[in-house]
N, CA and C of each residue as an Amber inpcrd file, in Angstrom:
protein
   357
  -4.1330000 -15.3500000  -1.4310000  -3.2750000 -14.9450000  -0.2350000
  -4.3050000 -13.9360000   0.5930000  -3.6300000 -13.6780000   1.8510000
  -4.3730000 -12.8760000   2.4290000  -3.6170000 -11.6800000   3.3020000
  -3.9240000 -10.5690000   2.9620000  -2.9470000  -9.3550000   3.3420000
  -3.8010000  -8.6200000   4.5000000  -3.2800000  -8.5690000   5.5330000
  -4.2010000  -8.1070000   6.9010000  -3.2200000  -6.7050000   7.1070000
  -4.0130000  -5.7920000   7.3430000  -3.6820000  -4.4040000   7.7210000
  -4.0900000  -4.0310000   9.0480000  -3.1180000  -3.7260000   9.9220000
  -3.4550000  -3.1410000  11.3700000  -4.1950000  -1.8150000  11.2270000
  -3.7030000  -1.0210000  10.2500000  -4.1450000   0.4370000   9.8980000
  -4.1230000   0.8470000   8.5510000  -5.0360000   1.6320000   8.1630000
  -5.1220000   2.2100000   6.8330000  -5.3840000   3.6180000   6.9740000
  -4.4480000   4.5380000   6.3200000  -4.2620000   6.0990000   6.4130000
  -4.4690000   6.7590000   5.2510000  -4.9370000   7.7770000   5.1910000
  -5.1080000   8.9130000   3.9250000  -4.3670000  10.0840000   4.4730000
  -3.3190000  10.6670000   3.9380000  -2.7530000  11.7520000   4.6820000
  -2.5570000  11.7240000   6.0770000  -2.3520000  10.5130000   6.5390000
  -2.0950000  10.4660000   8.0720000  -3.2150000  10.5230000   8.8790000
  -4.4120000  10.3860000   8.3070000  -5.6160000  10.0020000   8.9390000
  -6.0620000   8.7230000   8.7990000  -6.5990000   8.3270000   9.8430000
  -7.3820000   6.7650000   9.8280000  -8.3990000   6.7660000   8.7220000
  -8.1690000   5.8240000   7.8040000  -9.3720000   5.5940000   6.8450000
 -10.6850000   5.5170000   7.8250000 -12.0940000   5.9550000   6.8120000
 -13.1950000   5.9440000   7.5240000 -13.6250000   4.3140000   6.9970000
 -14.6930000   4.1080000   7.7450000 -15.3330000   2.7030000   7.6800000
 -16.1090000   2.2400000   6.2240000 -16.2280000   3.5260000   5.5400000
 -16.8190000   3.4580000   4.4270000 -15.7390000   3.5870000   3.1190000
 -14.5270000   3.6820000   3.3850000 -13.5090000   3.5320000   2.5520000
 -13.0300000   2.1550000   2.1740000 -12.4930000   2.0530000   0.8060000
 -12.1490000   0.7050000   0.5800000 -10.6310000   0.5770000   0.2010000
 -10.0590000  -0.7820000   0.2910000  -8.7320000  -0.8070000  -0.1370000
  -8.6760000  -1.9300000  -1.1640000  -7.9580000  -1.8520000  -2.1700000
  -7.6680000  -3.1750000  -3.3920000  -6.3360000  -3.4770000  -3.4780000
  -6.2680000  -4.6540000  -3.9880000  -5.1530000  -5.2890000  -4.2040000
  -5.0050000  -5.6100000  -5.7440000  -3.8040000  -5.2500000  -6.4660000
  -3.9300000  -5.0300000  -7.9850000  -2.5990000  -5.8590000  -8.2430000
  -2.7420000  -6.7130000  -9.5290000  -1.5520000  -6.9790000 -10.2540000
  -1.5200000  -6.2740000 -11.5940000  -0.7120000  -5.1820000 -11.6330000
  -0.6880000  -4.3630000 -12.7430000  -2.0070000  -3.4420000 -12.8340000
  -2.8520000  -3.5860000 -13.9460000  -4.2380000  -2.8280000 -14.0030000
  -5.3550000  -3.7800000 -13.4810000  -4.9840000  -4.8110000 -13.0330000
  -6.0570000  -6.0600000 -12.7740000  -6.2590000  -5.9490000 -11.0760000
  -7.6010000  -5.6290000 -10.8310000  -8.0760000  -5.7690000  -9.5600000
  -8.1150000  -7.3080000  -9.0540000  -7.3820000  -7.6310000  -8.1240000
  -7.4220000  -9.2470000  -7.5480000  -8.0250000  -9.3110000  -6.2760000
  -8.3320000  -8.1450000  -5.7780000  -9.3310000  -8.1890000  -4.4010000
  -9.3720000  -6.9730000  -4.0660000 -10.5920000  -6.7380000  -3.0650000
 -11.1670000  -5.4590000  -2.5060000 -11.6950000  -5.7820000  -1.1370000
 -11.7280000  -4.7580000  -0.2420000 -12.4310000  -4.8570000   1.0160000
 -12.7750000  -3.4540000   1.7980000 -13.8910000  -3.5070000   2.0290000
 -14.2240000  -2.1760000   2.6460000 -13.5280000  -2.2210000   3.9660000
 -13.1830000  -1.1020000   4.2920000 -12.3760000  -0.8160000   5.7150000
 -13.3420000  -0.6220000   6.7680000 -14.0730000  -1.4270000   7.2310000
 -15.1210000  -1.4870000   8.3110000 -14.5050000  -2.4080000   9.2830000
 -13.7660000  -1.8970000  10.1510000 -13.1470000  -2.7030000  11.3440000
 -14.1550000  -3.4260000  12.2320000 -15.3230000  -2.7370000  12.1860000
 -16.5460000  -3.5840000  12.6310000 -16.7600000  -5.0530000  12.3880000
 -16.5320000  -5.0860000  11.0520000 -16.9820000  -6.4150000  10.4600000
 -15.6930000  -7.4170000  10.2450000 -14.3350000  -6.7220000  10.7500000
 -13.2760000  -7.6840000  10.5490000 -12.8400000  -8.1290000  11.7560000
 -11.9910000  -9.3440000  11.6460000 -11.7230000  -9.9540000  12.8670000
 -10.7500000  -9.2590000  13.7660000 -11.1510000  -8.8460000  14.9990000
 -10.2620000  -8.0920000  16.1180000  -9.7840000  -6.9330000  15.5870000
 -10.7740000  -6.2530000  14.5390000 -10.3370000  -4.9430000  14.1280000
  -9.5230000  -4.6850000  13.0510000  -9.0780000  -5.9010000  12.6650000
  -7.8590000  -5.9240000  11.6070000  -8.4330000  -6.3190000  10.4160000
  -8.4730000  -5.7070000   9.3490000  -9.0590000  -6.1100000   7.8140000
  -8.0080000  -6.6660000   6.9700000  -8.6080000  -7.5750000   6.0150000
  -7.7540000  -8.1960000   5.1650000  -8.2270000  -7.8510000   3.7800000
  -7.0650000  -7.8750000   2.7020000  -7.7620000  -7.8110000   1.5330000
  -7.2090000  -9.2240000   1.1260000  -8.2010000  -9.9850000   0.2930000
  -7.7380000 -11.3320000  -0.3210000  -7.3230000 -11.0290000  -1.6770000
  -6.1950000 -11.3970000  -2.0550000  -5.3990000 -11.0630000  -3.3320000
  -5.5760000 -12.4930000  -4.2420000  -6.3740000 -12.6550000  -5.1850000
  -6.6510000 -13.7780000  -5.9170000  -5.5450000 -14.2400000  -6.7700000
  -5.2390000 -15.4650000  -7.0210000  -4.2000000 -16.1510000  -7.6400000
  -4.7920000 -16.4770000  -9.1290000  -3.8370000 -16.8520000 -10.0320000
  -4.0900000 -17.4420000 -11.3130000  -4.2600000 -18.7940000 -11.0070000
  -5.5060000 -19.5200000 -11.5030000  -5.4770000 -20.8180000 -11.1790000
  -5.7030000 -21.6680000 -12.5470000  -5.2680000 -21.3070000 -13.6040000
  -5.2440000 -21.8760000 -14.8840000  -6.4750000 -21.5580000 -15.7750000
  -7.5770000 -21.1030000 -15.1390000  -8.7410000 -20.7950000 -15.8650000
  -8.7300000 -19.3210000 -16.5980000  -9.3860000 -19.0480000 -17.7150000
  -9.4840000 -17.8660000 -18.4590000  -9.9970000 -16.6980000 -17.4020000
 -10.8300000 -17.0210000 -16.5160000 -11.3050000 -16.1900000 -15.6640000
 -10.2960000 -15.3200000 -14.6250000  -9.2340000 -16.2010000 -14.4550000
  -8.1610000 -15.6320000 -13.6570000  -6.7370000 -15.0810000 -14.2940000
  -6.8490000 -15.0770000 -15.5910000  -5.6520000 -14.5140000 -16.4380000
  -5.4350000 -13.2100000 -15.9190000  -4.0560000 -13.0290000 -15.3780000
  -3.5400000 -11.6880000 -14.9760000  -3.5810000 -11.6950000 -13.5220000
  -4.2210000 -12.7670000 -12.9110000  -4.1430000 -12.8080000 -11.2740000
  -2.9240000 -13.0340000 -10.8750000  -2.3600000 -12.9370000  -9.7340000
  -1.1170000 -13.0690000  -8.8240000  -0.6840000 -14.3920000  -9.2690000
   0.6260000 -14.7480000  -9.2470000   1.4640000 -15.8120000  -9.3370000
   2.5080000 -15.7340000  -8.1200000   2.9620000 -16.9010000  -7.8710000
   3.8240000 -17.0840000  -6.7890000   5.3030000 -15.9960000  -6.9650000
   5.3480000 -15.5000000  -5.8670000   6.5780000 -14.3860000  -6.0660000
   6.2420000 -13.0710000  -6.3360000   5.2100000 -12.7140000  -6.8790000
   4.7440000 -11.5330000  -7.3900000   4.3870000 -10.5980000  -6.1760000
   4.6180000  -9.5820000  -6.1810000   4.0960000  -8.5810000  -5.0900000
   3.1640000  -7.6880000  -5.7240000   1.8390000  -7.6350000  -4.8520000
   0.5970000  -6.9520000  -5.5040000   0.9600000  -5.4200000  -5.1350000
   0.0800000  -4.5760000  -5.8470000   0.1550000  -3.2210000  -5.3190000
  -1.2710000  -2.9980000  -4.9760000  -1.2650000  -1.7730000  -4.0480000
  -2.4980000  -1.5020000  -3.3510000  -3.0690000   0.0210000  -3.7650000
  -4.4990000   0.2310000  -3.5120000  -5.0480000   1.4070000  -3.6900000
  -5.8320000   1.7100000  -2.7920000  -6.3530000   2.7720000  -2.2370000
  -7.2990000   3.1090000  -1.3610000  -8.3490000   4.0770000  -2.0220000
  -9.6760000   3.6530000  -1.9050000 -10.6040000   4.4460000  -2.2450000
 -11.2130000   5.3890000  -1.1660000 -11.0710000   6.5660000  -1.2150000
 -11.7040000   7.6710000  -0.2290000 -13.0730000   7.8700000  -0.5490000
 -14.1060000   7.2830000  -0.0330000 -15.5320000   7.4490000  -0.2330000
 -16.0460000   8.9950000  -0.1290000 -15.5360000   9.5140000   0.7830000
 -15.9940000  10.9920000   1.0810000 -15.4350000  11.8710000   0.0860000
 -14.4130000  11.6480000  -0.7640000 -13.6470000  12.4830000  -1.6130000
 -13.8450000  11.9260000  -3.0440000 -14.2970000  10.6660000  -3.0850000
 -14.5820000  10.0610000  -4.2990000 -13.2620000   9.9950000  -5.2940000
 -12.2730000   9.5310000  -4.5370000 -10.8300000   9.5830000  -5.2920000
 -10.1880000   8.2730000  -4.9310000  -9.6210000   7.8130000  -5.8240000
  -8.5350000   6.7360000  -5.6990000  -7.1870000   7.4160000  -5.3480000
  -6.4860000   6.4770000  -4.4610000  -5.0820000   6.8880000  -4.0770000
  -4.1200000   5.4990000  -4.3370000  -3.1900000   5.7540000  -5.0030000
  -2.0980000   4.7220000  -4.9300000  -1.5590000   4.6280000  -3.4440000
  -1.2980000   3.3430000  -2.9530000  -0.9940000   3.1500000  -1.6330000
   0.3290000   2.3340000  -1.4500000   0.9490000   2.6580000  -0.2570000
   2.2510000   1.8340000   0.0800000   1.9490000   0.8860000   1.3620000
   2.2890000  -0.3150000   1.2380000   2.1850000  -0.9990000   2.5860000
   3.5300000  -0.7880000   3.2650000   3.4690000  -0.9610000   4.5610000
   4.8180000  -0.7220000   5.5250000   5.8350000  -1.6610000   5.0760000
   5.2880000  -2.9280000   4.7150000   6.2000000  -3.8160000   4.3700000
   5.6260000  -4.7060000   2.9440000   6.5030000  -5.3510000   2.1020000
   5.9770000  -6.0750000   0.9870000   6.1190000  -7.3270000   1.3330000
   5.0080000  -8.0840000   0.9790000   5.1920000  -9.4880000   0.9170000
   4.8760000 -10.2280000  -0.2790000   5.7890000 -11.0700000  -1.0020000
   5.3440000 -11.7060000  -2.2690000   4.1460000 -12.5940000  -1.9910000
   3.5030000 -12.5620000  -2.9530000   2.0750000 -13.5800000  -2.9790000
   2.4930000 -15.0140000  -3.1650000   1.9220000 -15.8760000  -2.1260000
   1.9940000 -17.0820000  -2.4490000   0.5560000 -17.7500000  -2.1280000
   0.0280000 -18.8670000  -2.6050000  -1.0210000 -19.4770000  -2.3920000
  -1.1880000 -19.6930000  -0.9840000  -2.5140000 -19.3300000  -0.5010000
  -3.1410000 -19.3970000   0.7760000  -2.1250000 -18.7110000   1.8700000
  -1.2020000 -17.7160000   1.3020000  -0.2270000 -16.9840000   2.1500000
  -1.0390000 -16.0280000   3.1960000  -0.3820000 -15.8500000   4.2970000
  -0.9060000 -14.7260000   5.1360000   0.0320000 -13.8490000   5.5290000
  -0.0750000 -12.5080000   5.4040000   0.8380000 -11.5930000   5.6490000
   0.0130000 -10.5250000   6.5380000   0.7040000 -10.1090000   7.6010000
   0.0240000  -9.2780000   8.4260000   1.2210000  -7.8610000   8.3690000
   0.3410000  -6.8240000   8.0400000   1.1790000  -5.5030000   7.5050000
   0.6950000  -4.5300000   8.4970000   1.5440000  -3.7310000   9.0010000
   1.3040000  -2.4960000  10.3260000   0.5280000  -1.6150000   9.5620000
   0.8080000  -1.2440000   8.2920000  -0.1410000   0.1830000   7.6100000
  -0.1980000   0.1600000   6.3930000  -1.2630000   0.4810000   5.7760000
  -1.2350000   0.7950000   4.3170000  -1.5920000   2.6010000   4.0950000
  -0.7210000   3.1540000   3.6640000  -1.0550000   4.6180000   3.5490000
  -0.9110000   5.0630000   2.1090000  -1.5780000   6.0380000   1.7830000
  -1.7460000   6.7620000   0.4130000  -0.3790000   7.2740000  -0.0700000
   0.0170000   7.4070000  -1.3530000   1.3830000   7.8720000  -1.6050000
   0.9660000   9.4260000  -1.7690000   1.7580000  10.0020000  -1.2410000
   1.7300000  11.5990000  -1.5250000   2.5000000  12.0440000  -2.8650000
   1.7940000  12.3990000  -3.6540000   2.3030000  12.6780000  -4.9410000
   3.3820000  13.8680000  -4.9690000   2.9840000  14.8290000  -3.8860000
   4.1690000  16.0450000  -4.0190000   5.4590000  15.5460000  -3.4180000
   5.4040000  14.4470000  -2.5360000   6.6120000  14.0900000  -1.9570000
   7.4340000  13.1780000  -2.9690000   6.6480000  12.2990000  -3.9270000
   7.2180000  11.7580000  -4.7500000   7.7860000  12.5980000  -5.7810000
   7.4010000  13.7470000  -6.1580000   7.9020000  14.5600000  -7.2410000
   9.1420000  15.2900000  -6.6590000   8.9790000  15.7260000  -5.3920000
  10.0990000  16.0660000  -4.8930000  11.3930000  15.2210000  -4.8020000
  11.1900000  13.8710000  -4.3800000  12.1080000  12.8520000  -4.3270000
  12.8580000  12.6720000  -5.6750000  11.7200000  12.7670000  -6.8620000
  12.2540000  12.6270000  -8.0470000  13.2600000  13.4620000  -8.6060000
  12.8730000  14.7550000  -8.2570000  13.6480000  15.9940000  -8.3950000
  14.9050000  15.9270000  -7.8970000  15.0330000  15.6340000  -6.5430000
  16.1660000  15.5110000  -5.8740000  17.1290000  14.4730000  -6.4380000
  16.6900000  13.2780000  -6.8150000  17.6150000  12.0350000  -7.4810000
  18.0130000  12.6420000  -8.9270000  17.3750000  13.4460000  -9.4850000
  17.7530000  13.9920000 -10.9430000  18.9250000  15.0310000 -10.7970000
  19.1330000  15.5800000  -9.6530000  20.2960000  16.4260000  -9.4590000
  21.5900000  16.1280000  -9.1740000
């Protein structure tokens, strides 16, 4: 399946051309793409998320209906961030999803939200 992102942001700033985005099924990376919009069609880059095809090489890859998770690699900071797409689309063989934004998850905001829910 192909997940197209119109923008990728890290802490609200546009990702750089040498940053990467990856699609995951649990701990397994099922696809990755450098965020170099000059190399992408119309400046919108995609991550191809591979699916399980019945072979041993694709064990753990995506299956119909599963939703991939995403990460952003910030090259300048040498840091990986968990990331959230602005919309979730389930994986389907040869599916095409166009998503407005992929942004890193702010860990501080997550902690504050979790603490507020516990109260």
